[in-house]
Coordinates of C-alpha atoms and ligand atoms in Angstrom, one line a residue:
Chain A
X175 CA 41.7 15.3 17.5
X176 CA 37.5 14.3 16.8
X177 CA 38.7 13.8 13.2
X178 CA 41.6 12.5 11.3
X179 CA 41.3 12.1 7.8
X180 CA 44.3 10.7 6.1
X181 CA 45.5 9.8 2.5
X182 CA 41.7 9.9 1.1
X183 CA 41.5 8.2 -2.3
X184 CA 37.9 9.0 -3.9
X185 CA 35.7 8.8 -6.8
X186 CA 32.3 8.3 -8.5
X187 CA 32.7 6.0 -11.3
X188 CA 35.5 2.9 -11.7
X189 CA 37.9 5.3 -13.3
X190 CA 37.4 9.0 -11.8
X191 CA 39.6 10.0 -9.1
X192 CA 38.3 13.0 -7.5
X193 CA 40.1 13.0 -4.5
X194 CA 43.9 12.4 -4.7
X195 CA 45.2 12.2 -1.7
X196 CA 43.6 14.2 0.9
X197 CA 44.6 14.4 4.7
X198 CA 43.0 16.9 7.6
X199 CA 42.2 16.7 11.0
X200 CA 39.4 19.0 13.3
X201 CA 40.5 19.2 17.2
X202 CA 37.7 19.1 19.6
X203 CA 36.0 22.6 19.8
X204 CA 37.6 24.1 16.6
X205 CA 35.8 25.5 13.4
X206 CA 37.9 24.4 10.2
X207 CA 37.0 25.1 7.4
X208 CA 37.9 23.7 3.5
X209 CA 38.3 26.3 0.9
X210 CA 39.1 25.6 -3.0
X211 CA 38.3 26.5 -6.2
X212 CA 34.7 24.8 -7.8
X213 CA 35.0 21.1 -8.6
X214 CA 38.0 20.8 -6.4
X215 CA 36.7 17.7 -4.4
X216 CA 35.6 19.5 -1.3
X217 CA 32.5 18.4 -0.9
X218 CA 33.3 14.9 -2.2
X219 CA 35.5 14.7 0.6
X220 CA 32.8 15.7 3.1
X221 CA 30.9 13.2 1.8
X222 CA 33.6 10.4 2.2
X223 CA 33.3 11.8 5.8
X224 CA 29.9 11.4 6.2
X225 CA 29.5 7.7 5.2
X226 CA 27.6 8.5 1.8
X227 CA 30.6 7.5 -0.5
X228 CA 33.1 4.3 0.4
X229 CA 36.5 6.0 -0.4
X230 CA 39.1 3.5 -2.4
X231 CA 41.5 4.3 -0.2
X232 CA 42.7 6.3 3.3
X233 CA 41.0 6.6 6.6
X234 CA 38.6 8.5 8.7
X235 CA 39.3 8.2 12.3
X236 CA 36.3 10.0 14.2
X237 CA 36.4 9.6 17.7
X238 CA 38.8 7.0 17.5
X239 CA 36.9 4.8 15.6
X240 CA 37.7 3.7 11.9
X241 CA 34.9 4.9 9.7
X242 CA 35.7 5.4 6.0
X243 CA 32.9 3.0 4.5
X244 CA 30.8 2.7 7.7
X245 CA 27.2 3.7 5.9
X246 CA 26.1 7.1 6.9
X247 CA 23.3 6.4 9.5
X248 CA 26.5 4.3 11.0
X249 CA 28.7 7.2 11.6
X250 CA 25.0 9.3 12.4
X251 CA 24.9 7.3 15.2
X252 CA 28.7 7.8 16.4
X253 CA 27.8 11.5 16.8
X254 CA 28.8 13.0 13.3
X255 CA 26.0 15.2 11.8
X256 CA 26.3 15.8 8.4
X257 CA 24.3 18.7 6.5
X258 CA 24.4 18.5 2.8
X259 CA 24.7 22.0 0.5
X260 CA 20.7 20.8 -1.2
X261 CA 18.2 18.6 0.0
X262 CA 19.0 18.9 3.5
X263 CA 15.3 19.1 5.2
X264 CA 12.4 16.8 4.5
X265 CA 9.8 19.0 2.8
X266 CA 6.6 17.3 3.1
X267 CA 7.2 17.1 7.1
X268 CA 6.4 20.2 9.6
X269 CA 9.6 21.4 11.1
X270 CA 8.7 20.0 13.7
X271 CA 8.6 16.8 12.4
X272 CA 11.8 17.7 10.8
X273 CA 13.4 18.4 14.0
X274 CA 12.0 15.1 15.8
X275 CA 13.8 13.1 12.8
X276 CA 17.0 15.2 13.5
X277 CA 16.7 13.3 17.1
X278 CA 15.9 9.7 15.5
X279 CA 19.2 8.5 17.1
X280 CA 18.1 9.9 20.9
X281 CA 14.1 9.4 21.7
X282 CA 15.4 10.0 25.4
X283 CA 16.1 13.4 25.3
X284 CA 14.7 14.3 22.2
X285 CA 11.9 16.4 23.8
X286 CA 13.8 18.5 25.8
X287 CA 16.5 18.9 22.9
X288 CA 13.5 20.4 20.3
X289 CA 12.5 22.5 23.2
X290 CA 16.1 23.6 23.4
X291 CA 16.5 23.9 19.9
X292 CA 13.3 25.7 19.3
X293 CA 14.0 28.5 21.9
X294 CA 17.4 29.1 20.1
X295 CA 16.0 29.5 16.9
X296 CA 12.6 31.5 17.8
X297 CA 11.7 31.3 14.1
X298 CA 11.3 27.6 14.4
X299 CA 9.2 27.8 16.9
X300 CA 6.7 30.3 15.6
X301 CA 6.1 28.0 12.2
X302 CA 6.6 24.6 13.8
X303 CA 3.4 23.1 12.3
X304 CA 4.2 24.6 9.1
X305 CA 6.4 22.2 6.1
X306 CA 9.8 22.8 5.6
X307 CA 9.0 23.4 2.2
X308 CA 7.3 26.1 2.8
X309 CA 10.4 27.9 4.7
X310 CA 12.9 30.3 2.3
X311 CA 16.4 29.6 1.8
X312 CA 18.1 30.8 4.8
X313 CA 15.0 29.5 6.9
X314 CA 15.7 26.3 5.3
X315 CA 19.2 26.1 6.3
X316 CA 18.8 27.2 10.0
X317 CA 16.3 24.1 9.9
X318 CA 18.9 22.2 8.5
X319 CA 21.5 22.6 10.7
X320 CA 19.0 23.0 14.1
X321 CA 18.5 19.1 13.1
X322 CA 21.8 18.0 12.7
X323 CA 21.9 19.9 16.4
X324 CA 19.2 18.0 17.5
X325 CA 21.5 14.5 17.4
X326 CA 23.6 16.4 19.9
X327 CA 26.5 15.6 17.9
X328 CA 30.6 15.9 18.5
X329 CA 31.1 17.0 15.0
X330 CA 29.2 19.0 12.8
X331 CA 30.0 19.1 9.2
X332 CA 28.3 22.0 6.6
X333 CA 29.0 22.0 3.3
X334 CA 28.4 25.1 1.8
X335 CA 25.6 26.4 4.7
X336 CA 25.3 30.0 3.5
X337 CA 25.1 29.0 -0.4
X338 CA 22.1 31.1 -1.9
X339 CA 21.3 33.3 1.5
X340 CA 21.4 37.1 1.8
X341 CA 24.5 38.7 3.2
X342 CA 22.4 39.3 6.4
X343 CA 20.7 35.6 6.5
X344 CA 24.8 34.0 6.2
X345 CA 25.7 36.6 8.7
X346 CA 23.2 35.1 11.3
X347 CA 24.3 31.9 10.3
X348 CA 27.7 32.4 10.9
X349 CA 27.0 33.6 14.2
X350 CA 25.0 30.4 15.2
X351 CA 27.9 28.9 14.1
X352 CA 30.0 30.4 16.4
X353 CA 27.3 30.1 19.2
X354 CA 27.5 26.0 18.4
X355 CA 31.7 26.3 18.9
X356 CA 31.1 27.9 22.1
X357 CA 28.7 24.9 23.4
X358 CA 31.7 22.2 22.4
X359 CA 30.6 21.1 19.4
X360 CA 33.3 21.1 16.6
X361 CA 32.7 22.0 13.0
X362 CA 33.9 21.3 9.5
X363 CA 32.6 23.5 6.7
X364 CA 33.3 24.2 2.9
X365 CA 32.6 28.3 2.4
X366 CA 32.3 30.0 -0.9
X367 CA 32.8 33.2 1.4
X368 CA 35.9 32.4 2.0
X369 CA 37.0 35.4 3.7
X370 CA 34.0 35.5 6.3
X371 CA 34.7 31.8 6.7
X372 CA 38.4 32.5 7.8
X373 CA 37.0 34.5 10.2
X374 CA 35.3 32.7 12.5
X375 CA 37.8 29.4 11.7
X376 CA 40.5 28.4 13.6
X377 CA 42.1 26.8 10.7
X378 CA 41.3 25.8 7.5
X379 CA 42.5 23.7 4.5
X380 CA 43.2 25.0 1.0
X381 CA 41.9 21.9 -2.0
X382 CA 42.5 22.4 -5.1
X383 CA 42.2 19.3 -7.9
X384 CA 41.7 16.6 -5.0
X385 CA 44.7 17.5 -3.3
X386 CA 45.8 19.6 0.1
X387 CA 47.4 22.9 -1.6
X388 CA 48.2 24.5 2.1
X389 CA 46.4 25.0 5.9
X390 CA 47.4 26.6 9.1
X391 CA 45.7 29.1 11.5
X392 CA 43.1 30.8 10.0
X393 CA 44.3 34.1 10.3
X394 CA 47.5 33.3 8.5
X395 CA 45.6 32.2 5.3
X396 CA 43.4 35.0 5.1
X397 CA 46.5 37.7 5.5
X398 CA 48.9 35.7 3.0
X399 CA 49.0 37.6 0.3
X400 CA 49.4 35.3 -2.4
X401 CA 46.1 32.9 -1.1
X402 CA 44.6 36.3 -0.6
X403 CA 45.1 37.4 -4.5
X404 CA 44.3 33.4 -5.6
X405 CA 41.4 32.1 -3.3
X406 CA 40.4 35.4 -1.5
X407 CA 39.7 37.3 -4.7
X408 CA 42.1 39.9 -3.6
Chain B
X284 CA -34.2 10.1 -10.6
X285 CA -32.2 12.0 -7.4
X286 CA -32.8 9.0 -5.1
X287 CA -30.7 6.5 -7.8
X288 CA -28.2 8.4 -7.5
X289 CA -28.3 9.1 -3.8
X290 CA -28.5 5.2 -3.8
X291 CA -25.6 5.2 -6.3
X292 CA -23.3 7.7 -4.1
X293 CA -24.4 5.8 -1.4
X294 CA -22.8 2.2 -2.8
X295 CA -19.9 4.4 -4.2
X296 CA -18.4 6.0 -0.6
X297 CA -19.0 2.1 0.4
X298 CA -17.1 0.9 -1.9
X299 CA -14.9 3.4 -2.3
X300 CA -13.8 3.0 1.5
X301 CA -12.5 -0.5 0.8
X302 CA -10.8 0.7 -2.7
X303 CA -8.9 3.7 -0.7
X304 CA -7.2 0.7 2.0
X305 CA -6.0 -0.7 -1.3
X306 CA -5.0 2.3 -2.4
X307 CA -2.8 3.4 0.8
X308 CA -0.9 0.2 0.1
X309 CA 0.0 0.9 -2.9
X310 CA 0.3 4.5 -2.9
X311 CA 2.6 4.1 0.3
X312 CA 4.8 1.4 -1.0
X313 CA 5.1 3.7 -4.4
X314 CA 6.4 6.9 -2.3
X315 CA 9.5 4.6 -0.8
X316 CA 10.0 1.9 -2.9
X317 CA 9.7 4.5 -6.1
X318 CA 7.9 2.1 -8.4
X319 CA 4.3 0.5 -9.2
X320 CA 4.1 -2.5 -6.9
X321 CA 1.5 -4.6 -9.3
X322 CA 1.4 -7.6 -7.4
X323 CA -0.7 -5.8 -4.9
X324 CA -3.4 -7.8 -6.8
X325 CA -2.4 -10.8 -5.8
X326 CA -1.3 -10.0 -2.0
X327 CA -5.3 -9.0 -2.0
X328 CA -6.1 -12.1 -2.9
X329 CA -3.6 -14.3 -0.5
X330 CA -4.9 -12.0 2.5
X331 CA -8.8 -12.5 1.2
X332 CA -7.6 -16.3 1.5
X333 CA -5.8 -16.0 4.3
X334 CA -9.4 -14.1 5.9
X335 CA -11.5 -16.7 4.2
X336 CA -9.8 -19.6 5.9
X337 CA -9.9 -17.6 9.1
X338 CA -13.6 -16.8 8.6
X339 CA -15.0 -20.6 7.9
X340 CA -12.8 -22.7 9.0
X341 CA -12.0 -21.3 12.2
X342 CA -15.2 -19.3 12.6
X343 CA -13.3 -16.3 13.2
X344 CA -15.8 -12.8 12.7
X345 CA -14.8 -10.7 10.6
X346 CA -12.9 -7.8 12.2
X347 CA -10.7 -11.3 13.1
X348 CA -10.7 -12.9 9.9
X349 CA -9.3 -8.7 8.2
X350 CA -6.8 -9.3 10.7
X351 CA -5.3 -12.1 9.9
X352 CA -5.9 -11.5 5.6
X353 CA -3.6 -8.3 7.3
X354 CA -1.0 -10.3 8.7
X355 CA -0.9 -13.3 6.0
X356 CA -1.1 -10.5 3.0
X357 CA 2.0 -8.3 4.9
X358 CA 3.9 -11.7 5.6
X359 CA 3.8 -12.4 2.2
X360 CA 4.5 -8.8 1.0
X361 CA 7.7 -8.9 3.4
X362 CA 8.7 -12.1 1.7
X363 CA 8.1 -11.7 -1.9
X364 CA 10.2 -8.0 -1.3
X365 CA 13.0 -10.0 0.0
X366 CA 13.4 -12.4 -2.1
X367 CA 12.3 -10.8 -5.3
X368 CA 12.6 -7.0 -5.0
X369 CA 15.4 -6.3 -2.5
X370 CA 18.3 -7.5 -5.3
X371 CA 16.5 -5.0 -7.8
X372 CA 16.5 -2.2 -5.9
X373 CA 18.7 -0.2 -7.8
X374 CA 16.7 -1.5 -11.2
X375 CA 14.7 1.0 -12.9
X376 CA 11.0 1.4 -12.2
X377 CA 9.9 -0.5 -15.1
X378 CA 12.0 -3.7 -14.2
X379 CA 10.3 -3.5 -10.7
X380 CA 6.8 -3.0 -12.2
X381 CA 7.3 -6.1 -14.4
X382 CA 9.2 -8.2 -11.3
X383 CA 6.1 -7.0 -9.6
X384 CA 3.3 -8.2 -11.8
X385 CA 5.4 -11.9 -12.0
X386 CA 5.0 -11.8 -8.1
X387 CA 1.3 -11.5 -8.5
X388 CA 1.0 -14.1 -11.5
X389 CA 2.7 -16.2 -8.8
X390 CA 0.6 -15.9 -6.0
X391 CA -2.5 -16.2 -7.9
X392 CA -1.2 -19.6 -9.6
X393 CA -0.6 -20.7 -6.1
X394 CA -4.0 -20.3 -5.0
X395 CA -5.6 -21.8 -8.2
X396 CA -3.2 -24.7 -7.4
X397 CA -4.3 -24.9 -3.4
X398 CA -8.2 -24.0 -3.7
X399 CA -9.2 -24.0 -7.8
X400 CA -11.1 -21.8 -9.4
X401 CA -14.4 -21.5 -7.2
X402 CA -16.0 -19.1 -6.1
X403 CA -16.1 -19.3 -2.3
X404 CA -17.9 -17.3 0.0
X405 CA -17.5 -16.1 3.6
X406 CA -19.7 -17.5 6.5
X407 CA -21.2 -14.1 7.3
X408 CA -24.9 -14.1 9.0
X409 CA -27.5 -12.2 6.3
X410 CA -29.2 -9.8 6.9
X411 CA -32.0 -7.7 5.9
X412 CA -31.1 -4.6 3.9
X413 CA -31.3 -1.3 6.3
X414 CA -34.2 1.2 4.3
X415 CA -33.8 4.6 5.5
X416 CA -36.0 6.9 3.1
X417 CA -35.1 5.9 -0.2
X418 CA -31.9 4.8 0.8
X419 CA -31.3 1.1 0.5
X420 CA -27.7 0.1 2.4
X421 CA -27.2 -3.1 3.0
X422 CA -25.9 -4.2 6.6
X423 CA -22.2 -6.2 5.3
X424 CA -21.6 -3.1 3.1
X425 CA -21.9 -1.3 5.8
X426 CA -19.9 -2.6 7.9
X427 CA -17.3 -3.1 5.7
X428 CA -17.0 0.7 4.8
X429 CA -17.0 1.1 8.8
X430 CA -13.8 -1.6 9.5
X431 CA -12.1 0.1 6.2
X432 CA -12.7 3.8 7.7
X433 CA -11.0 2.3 11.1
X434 CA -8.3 0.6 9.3
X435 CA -7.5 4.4 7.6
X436 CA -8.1 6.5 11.1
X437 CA -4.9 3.5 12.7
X438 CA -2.6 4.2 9.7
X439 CA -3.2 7.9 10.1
X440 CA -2.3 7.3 14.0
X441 CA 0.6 5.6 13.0
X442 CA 1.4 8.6 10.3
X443 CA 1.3 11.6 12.4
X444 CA 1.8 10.7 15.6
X445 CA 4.6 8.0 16.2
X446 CA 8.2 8.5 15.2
X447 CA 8.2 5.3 12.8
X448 CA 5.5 6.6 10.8
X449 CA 7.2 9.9 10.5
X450 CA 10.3 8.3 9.6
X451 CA 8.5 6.1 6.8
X452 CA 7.5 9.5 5.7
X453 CA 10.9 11.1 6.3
X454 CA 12.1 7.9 3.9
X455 CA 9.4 8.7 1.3
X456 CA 10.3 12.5 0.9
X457 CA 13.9 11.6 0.7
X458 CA 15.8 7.8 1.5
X459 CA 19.3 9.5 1.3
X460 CA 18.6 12.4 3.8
X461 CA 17.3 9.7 6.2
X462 CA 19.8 7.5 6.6
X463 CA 22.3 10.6 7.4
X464 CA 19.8 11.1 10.4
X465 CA 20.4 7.5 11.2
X466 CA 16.9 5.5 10.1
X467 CA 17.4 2.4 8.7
X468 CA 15.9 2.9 5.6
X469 CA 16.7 -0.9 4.5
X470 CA 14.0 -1.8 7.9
X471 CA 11.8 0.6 6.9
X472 CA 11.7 -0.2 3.6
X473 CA 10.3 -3.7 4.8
X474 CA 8.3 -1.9 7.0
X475 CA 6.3 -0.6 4.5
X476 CA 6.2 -3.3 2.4
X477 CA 4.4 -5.0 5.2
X478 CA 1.9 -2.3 6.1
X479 CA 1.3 -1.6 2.2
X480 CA 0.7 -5.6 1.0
X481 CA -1.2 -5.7 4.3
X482 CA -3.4 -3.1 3.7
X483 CA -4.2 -5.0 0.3
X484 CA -5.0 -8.1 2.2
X485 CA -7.2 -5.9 4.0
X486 CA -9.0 -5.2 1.3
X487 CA -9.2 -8.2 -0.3
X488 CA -11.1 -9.6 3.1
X489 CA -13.3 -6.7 2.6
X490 CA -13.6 -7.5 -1.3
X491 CA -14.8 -11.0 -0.4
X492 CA -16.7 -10.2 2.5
X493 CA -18.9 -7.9 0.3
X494 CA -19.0 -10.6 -2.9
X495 CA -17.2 -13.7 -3.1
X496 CA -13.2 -14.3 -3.6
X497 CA -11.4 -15.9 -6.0
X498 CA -7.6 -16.5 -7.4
X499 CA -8.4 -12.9 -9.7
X500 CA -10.0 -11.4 -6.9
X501 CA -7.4 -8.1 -6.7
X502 CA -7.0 -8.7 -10.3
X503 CA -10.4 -7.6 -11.2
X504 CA -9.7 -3.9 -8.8
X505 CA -6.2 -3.4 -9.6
X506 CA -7.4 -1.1 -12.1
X507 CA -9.5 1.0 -10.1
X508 CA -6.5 1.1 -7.1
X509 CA -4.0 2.3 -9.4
X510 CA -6.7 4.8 -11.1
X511 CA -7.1 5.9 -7.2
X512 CA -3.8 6.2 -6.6
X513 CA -2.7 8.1 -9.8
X514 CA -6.2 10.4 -9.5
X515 CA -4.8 11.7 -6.0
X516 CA -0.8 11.9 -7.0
X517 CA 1.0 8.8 -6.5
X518 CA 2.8 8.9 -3.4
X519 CA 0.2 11.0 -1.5
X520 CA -2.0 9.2 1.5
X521 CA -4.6 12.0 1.7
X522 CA -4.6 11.8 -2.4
X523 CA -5.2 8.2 -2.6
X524 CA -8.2 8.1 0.1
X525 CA -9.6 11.1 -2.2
X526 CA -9.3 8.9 -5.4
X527 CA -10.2 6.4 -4.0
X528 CA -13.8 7.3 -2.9
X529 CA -13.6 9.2 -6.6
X530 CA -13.0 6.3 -8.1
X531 CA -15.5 4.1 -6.1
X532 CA -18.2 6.7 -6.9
X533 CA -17.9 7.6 -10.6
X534 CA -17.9 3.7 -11.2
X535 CA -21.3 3.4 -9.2
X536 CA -22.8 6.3 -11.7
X537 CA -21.4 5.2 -14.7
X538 CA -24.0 2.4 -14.2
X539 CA -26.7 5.1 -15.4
X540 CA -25.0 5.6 -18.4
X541 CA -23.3 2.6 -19.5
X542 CA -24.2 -1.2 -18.4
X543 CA -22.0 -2.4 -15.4
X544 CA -19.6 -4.6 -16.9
X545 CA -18.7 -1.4 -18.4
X546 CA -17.6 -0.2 -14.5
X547 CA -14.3 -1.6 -15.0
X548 CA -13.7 1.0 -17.9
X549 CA -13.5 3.9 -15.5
X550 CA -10.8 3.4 -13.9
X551 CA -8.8 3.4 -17.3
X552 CA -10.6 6.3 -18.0
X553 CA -9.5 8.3 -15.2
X554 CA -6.2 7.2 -15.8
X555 CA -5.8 8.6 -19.0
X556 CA -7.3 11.8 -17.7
X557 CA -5.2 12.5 -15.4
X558 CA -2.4 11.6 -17.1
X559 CA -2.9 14.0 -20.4
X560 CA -4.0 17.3 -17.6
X561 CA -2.8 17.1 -14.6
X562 CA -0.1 13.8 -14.4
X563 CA 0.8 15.2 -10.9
X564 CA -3.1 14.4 -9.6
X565 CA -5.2 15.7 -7.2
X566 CA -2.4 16.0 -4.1
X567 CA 0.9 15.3 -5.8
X568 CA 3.9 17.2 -5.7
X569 CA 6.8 15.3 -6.9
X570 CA 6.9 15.1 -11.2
X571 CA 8.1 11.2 -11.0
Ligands
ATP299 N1 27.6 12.2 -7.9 C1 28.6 12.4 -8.7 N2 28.9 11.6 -9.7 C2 29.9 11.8 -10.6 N3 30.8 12.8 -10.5 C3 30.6 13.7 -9.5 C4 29.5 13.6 -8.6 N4 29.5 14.6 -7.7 C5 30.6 15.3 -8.1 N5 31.2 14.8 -9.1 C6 32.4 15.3 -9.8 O1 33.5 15.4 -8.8 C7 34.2 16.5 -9.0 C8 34.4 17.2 -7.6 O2 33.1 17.6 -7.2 P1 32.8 18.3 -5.8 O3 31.3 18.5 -5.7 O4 33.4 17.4 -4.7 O5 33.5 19.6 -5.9 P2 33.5 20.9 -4.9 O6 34.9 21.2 -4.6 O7 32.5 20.7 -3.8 O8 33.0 22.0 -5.9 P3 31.9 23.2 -5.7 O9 32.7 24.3 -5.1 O10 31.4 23.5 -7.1 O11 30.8 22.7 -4.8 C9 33.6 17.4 -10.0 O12 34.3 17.2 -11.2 C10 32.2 16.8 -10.2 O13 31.8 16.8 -11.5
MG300 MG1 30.6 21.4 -3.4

């Protein structure tokens, strides 16, 4: 397993407890993906994950190593690379620029990796001296994610990556996504679309109030009827 | 009348070169560190000492002597941040601004107490002012402008083209996003804080070099940086180099108007201007 999370105890303030509990784990080369109703705790947990919120109690194995509380540009540097739902691209920088900051963590091969990056993602290329801010939603979030890429990471974790894009704009996401599975990276996402999220996961976990409601294979959830008439919207 | 105030634009770009290094510092230091640094005054003032000593007591030139008023000024900068700022970085802005103005008060008290209250000058050699048609320019100014210009063209070096400098920009636009990439933004936070007090020392050299320095030295422009800042949108580089030289020459031609110790008034001026049409400035983006 790249991750085991286990027990997870989380919350903003002194009193909240957002997450209650939570355990999963993502295998190397898998897509899971966490699905739940809103205000569930999913993307608290992915931010436990990432380093950006100390949980009171639990762990986060990645790799092996202990991270729950390690700072963010800690577990950055172990290879996790965590894209947030907003705020996920640095708009006064060129995208370029946004991709050479994706790369802080490797100056060795971050030339050849934004070559890389940018002949996968054509669009990138063509508007690389332009600022992010000037790219439109689903631009924006194929920048985001070509820099978490650009660390060359073992993990990748999404939260929410086709919030606000068209149907086609998530479709092509989705299908980098799959394209990044098939080049050994794993992957941990929260979908709204939770049906075109089972399909391309292996497994995923079901959160609902800060607590693991059910998982398995992928296919299983999306063809049970009762998650289907619950979660699935029919 | 048009050659006083071609002679009047002339002494404005001049010394609105030297108010726009200023003006980076602070401008810089406001997009990371999210607050008004005030005691930018008095780092001007320890680097124009710093500069001074260099200058006449080890008869250092002056491209030397801005050096070291650099180094002293962003020493001190690094310092004062530690020991002061760091523990209030999660205050609000207004607690930082005041922290910031007792830094200054502090620095300039420990001046007074180590050189008084004189004026002292720089051991620069005179020269005769350069005519050209009915322009008058005289040789120091000049060259100050010119070591204030080259001090702008490094930081926009460092800016655009090395990874540092994008990732002090990368930390201004958003700290949280940064770290997830993996900067330090702790290290770059002092980073800044040395290239921003720095840059005031900078200035203060030039300040002196041009007049004479004193404890109230960046006192007496603190005004007219902050009006430069806020006139190009606080946070922005390009903006503050605009309002700078703005700045630098509206206060040259208010002398046709108003008598010179009124100078000092339009800064405030601009201030409120900008504040009651367009608080975001010439450049600015973010609503802060
Ligand atoms: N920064 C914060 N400070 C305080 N409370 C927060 C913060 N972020 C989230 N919460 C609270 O934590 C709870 C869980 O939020 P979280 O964002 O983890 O849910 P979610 O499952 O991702 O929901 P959604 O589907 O709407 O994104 C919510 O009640 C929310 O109000
Ligand atoms: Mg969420």
């Amino acid at each position: 397993m790249v991750l085991i999370v286990r027990d997870l105890v989380a919350g903003y303030g002194a009193a909240d407890e957002i997450l209650k509990g939570v355990s999963l784990s993502v295998g190397a080369g898998e897509i899971v993906s966490i699905i739940g109703p809103n205000g569930a705790g999913k993307s608290t947990c992915l931010k436990v994950i990432a380093g950006l919120l100390a949980p009171r109690r639990g762990s986060v194995t990645f790799k092996g190593h202990e991270i729950a509380g390690l700072p963010a540009r800690r577990t950055a540097a172990l290879g996790l690379a965590y894209v947030a739902q907003e705020n996920n691209v640095f708009p006064s920088l060129s995208i370029q620029e946004n991709l050479a900051i994706g790369g802080y963590l490797n100056p060795s091969t971050r030339r050849r990796r934004s070559d890389e990056i940018m002949g996968q993602f054509p669009l990138l290329r063509e508007r690389r001296r332009d600022a992010a801010r000037a790219l439109s939603g689903g631009q924006r979030q194929t920048l985001a994610v070509a820099m978490a890429l650009m660390s060359e990471p073992a993990l990748l974790v999404l939260d929410e990556p086709s919030a606000g894009l068209s149907p086609v704009a998530a479709e092509t996401l989705f299908e980098t996504i799959v394209a990044i599975k098939a080049a050994g990276v794993s992957v941990l996402m929260i979908e709204q679309n939770a049906l075109d999220a089972l399909a391309i996961s292996d497994r995923a976990y079901i959160l609902v109030l800060g607590q693991n409601r059910q998982d398995g294979p992928a296919a299983d959830l999306a063809n049970d009827p009762e998650i289907r008439t619950i979660f699935l919207g029919g | 009348m048009i050659e006083t105030i071609l002679q009047l634009a002339a002494n404005g770009i001049m010394s609105g070169a030297v108010l726009a290094v200023a003006a980076i510092g602070f401008t810089m230091m406001f997009a990371v560190l999210r607050f008004p640094n005030f005691s930018l005054a008095g780092h001007m003032a320890g680097g124009a000492y710093a500069g001074w000593i260099a200058n006449t007591m080890f008869g250092l030139p002056l491209p030397l002597a801005l050096l070291c008023g650099f180094l002293v000024a962003g020493g001190i900068g690094v310092a004062s941040d530690f020991i002061v700022l760091r523990p209030l970085r999660r205050a609000a802005p207004i607690t930082l601004a005041i922290a910031s103005v007792a830094i200054s008060l502090f620095i300039e008290n420990a001046l007074r107490f180590g050189f008084g209250n004189d004026l002292r000058s720089f051991d620069l050699p005179l020269a005769r002012d350069w005519v050209i048609g009915w322009l008058r320019l005289g040789p120091q100014q000049v060259q100050n402008a010119g070591l204030a210009i080259v001090a702008m063209l490094i930081l926009f070096v460092i800016f655009t083209f090395t990874q540092t400098g994008r990732a002090m920009r990368a930390t201004a636009d958003n700290a949280g996003l940064a770290a997830v990439k993996g900067i330090d933004t702790e290290k770059i936070t002092r980073l800044v804080s040395f290239l921003g007090m720095g840059l005031a020392g900078a200035a203060g050299v030039l300040l002196g070099a041009d007049t004479s320095i004193e404890p109230l030295l960046g006192l007496k422009v603190i005004l007219s940086v902050f009006a430069a800042a806020v006139l190009g949108g606080l946070g922005s580089i390009p903006g503050a180099v605009l309002g700078a030289f703005a700045i630098g020459i509206v206060e040259e031609a208010s002398q046709i108007v108003v008598p010179a110790t009124y100078k000092g008034a339009v800064g405030f001026v601009a201030i409120l201007l900008v504040l009651s049409f367009r608080p975001s400035g010439f450049l600015g983006r973010r609503q802060t």
